[in-house]
PDB file of C-alpha atoms in Angstrom:
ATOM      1  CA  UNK A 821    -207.392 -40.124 146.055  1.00 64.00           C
ATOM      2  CA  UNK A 822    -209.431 -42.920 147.306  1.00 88.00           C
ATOM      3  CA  UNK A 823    -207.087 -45.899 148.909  1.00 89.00           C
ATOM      4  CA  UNK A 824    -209.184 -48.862 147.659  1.00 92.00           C
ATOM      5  CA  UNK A 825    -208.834 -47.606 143.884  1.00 94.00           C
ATOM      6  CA  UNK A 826    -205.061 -47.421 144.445  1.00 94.00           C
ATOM      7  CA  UNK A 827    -205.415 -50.795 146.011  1.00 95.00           C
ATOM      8  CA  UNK A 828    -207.189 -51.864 143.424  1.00 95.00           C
ATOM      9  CA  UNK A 829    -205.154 -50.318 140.339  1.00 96.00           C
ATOM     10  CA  UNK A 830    -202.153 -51.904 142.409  1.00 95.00           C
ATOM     11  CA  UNK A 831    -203.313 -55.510 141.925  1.00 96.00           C
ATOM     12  CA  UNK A 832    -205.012 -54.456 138.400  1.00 96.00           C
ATOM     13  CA  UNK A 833    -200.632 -53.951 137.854  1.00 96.00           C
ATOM     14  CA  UNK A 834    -199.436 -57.026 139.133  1.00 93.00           C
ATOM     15  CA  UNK A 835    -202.221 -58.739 137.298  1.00 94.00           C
ATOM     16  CA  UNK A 836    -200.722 -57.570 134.245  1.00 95.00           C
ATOM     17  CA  UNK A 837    -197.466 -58.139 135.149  1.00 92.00           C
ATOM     18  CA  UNK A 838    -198.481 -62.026 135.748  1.00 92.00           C
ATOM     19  CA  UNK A 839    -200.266 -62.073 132.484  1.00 93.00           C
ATOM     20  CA  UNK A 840    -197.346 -60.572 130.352  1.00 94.00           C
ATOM     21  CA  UNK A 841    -195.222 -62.327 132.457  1.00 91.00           C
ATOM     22  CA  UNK A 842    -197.014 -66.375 132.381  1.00 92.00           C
ATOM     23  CA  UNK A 843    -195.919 -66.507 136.055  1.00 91.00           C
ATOM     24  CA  UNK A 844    -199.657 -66.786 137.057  1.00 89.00           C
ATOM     25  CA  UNK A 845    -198.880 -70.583 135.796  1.00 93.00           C
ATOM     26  CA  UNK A 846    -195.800 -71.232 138.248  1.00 92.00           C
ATOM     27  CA  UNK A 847    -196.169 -73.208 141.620  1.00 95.00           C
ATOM     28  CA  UNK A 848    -195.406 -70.733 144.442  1.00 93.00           C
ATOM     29  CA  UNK A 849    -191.836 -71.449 144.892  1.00 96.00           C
ATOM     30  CA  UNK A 850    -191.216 -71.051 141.563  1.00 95.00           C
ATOM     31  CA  UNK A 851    -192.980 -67.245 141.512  1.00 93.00           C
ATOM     32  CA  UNK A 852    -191.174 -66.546 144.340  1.00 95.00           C
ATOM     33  CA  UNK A 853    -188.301 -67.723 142.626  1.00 96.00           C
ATOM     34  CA  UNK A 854    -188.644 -65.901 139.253  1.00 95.00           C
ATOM     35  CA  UNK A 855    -189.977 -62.566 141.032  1.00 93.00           C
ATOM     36  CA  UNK A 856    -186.651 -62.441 142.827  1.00 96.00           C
ATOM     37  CA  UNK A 857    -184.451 -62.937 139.996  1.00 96.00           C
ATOM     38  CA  UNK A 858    -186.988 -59.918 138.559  1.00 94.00           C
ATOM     39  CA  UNK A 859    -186.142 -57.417 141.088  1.00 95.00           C
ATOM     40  CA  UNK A 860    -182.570 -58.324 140.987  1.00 98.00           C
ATOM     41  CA  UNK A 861    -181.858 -58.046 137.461  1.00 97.00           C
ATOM     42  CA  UNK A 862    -183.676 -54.776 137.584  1.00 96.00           C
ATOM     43  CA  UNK A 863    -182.177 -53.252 140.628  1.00 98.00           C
ATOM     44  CA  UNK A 864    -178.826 -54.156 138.941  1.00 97.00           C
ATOM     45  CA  UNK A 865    -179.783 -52.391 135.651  1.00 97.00           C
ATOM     46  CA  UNK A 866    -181.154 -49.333 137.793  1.00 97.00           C
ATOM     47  CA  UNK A 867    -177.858 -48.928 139.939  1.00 97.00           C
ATOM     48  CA  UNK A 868    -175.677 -50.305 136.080  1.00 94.00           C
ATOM     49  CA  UNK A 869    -177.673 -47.112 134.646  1.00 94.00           C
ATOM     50  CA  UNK A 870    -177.341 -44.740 138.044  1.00 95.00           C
ATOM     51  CA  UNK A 871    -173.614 -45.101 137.927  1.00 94.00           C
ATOM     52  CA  UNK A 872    -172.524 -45.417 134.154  1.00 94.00           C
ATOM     53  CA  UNK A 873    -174.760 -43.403 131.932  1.00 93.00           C
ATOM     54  CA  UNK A 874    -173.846 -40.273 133.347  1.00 93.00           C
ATOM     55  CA  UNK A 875    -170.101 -40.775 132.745  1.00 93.00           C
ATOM     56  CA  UNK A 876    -171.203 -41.742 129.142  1.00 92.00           C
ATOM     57  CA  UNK A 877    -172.797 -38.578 128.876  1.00 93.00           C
ATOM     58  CA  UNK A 878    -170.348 -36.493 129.620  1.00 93.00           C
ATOM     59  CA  UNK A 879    -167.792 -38.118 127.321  1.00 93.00           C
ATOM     60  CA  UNK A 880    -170.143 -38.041 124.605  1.00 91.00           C
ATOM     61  CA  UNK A 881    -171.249 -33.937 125.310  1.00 92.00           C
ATOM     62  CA  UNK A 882    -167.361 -33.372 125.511  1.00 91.00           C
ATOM     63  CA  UNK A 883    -166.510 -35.338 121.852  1.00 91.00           C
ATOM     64  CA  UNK A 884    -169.385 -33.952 120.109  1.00 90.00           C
ATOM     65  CA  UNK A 885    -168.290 -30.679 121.664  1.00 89.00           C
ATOM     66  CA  UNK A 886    -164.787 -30.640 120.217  1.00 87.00           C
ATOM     67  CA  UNK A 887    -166.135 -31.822 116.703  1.00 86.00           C
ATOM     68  CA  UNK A 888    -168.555 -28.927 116.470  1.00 84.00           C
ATOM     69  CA  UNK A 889    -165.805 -26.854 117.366  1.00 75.00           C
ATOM     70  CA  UNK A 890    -166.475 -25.267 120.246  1.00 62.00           C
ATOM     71  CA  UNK A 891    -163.105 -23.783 122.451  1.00 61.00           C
ATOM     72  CA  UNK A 892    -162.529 -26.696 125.698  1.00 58.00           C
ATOM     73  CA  UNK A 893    -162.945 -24.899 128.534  1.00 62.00           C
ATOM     74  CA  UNK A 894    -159.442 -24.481 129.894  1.00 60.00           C
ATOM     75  CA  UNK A 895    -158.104 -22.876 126.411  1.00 56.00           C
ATOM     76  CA  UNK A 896    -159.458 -19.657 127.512  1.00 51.00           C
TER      77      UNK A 896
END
């Protein structure tokens, strides 16, 4: 793969993201302002997400598991 068309397809991204966004209109504190509150509310959904949905899983396999009526594992 060619670097400058990643390059480029890179900044076609953040283009987007500026145009979906309306940051493109901010002064440069406030980009730099809003693009960090960004990345932290996403890092904090990734790591909410990483740590939570697979207990929620788990719980929910295990309840629909004993409604379906299926023998729990240490019945045997």
């Amino acid at each position: 793969m060619d670097v400058r068309r990643v390059k480029d397809y890179l900044y076609w991204l953040y283009y987007q993201y500026q145009l979906v966004t309306c940051s493109y209109v901010l002064e440069p504190w406030e980009q730099s302002m809003f693009h960090t509150i960004t990345v932290t509310v996403l890092a904090m959904v990734a790591y909410t997400a990483y740590v939570f949905v697979p207990i929620h899983v788990r719980l929910a396999l295990q309840f629909f598991s004993q409604i379906f009526g299926s023998q729990p594992e240490g019945a045997v």
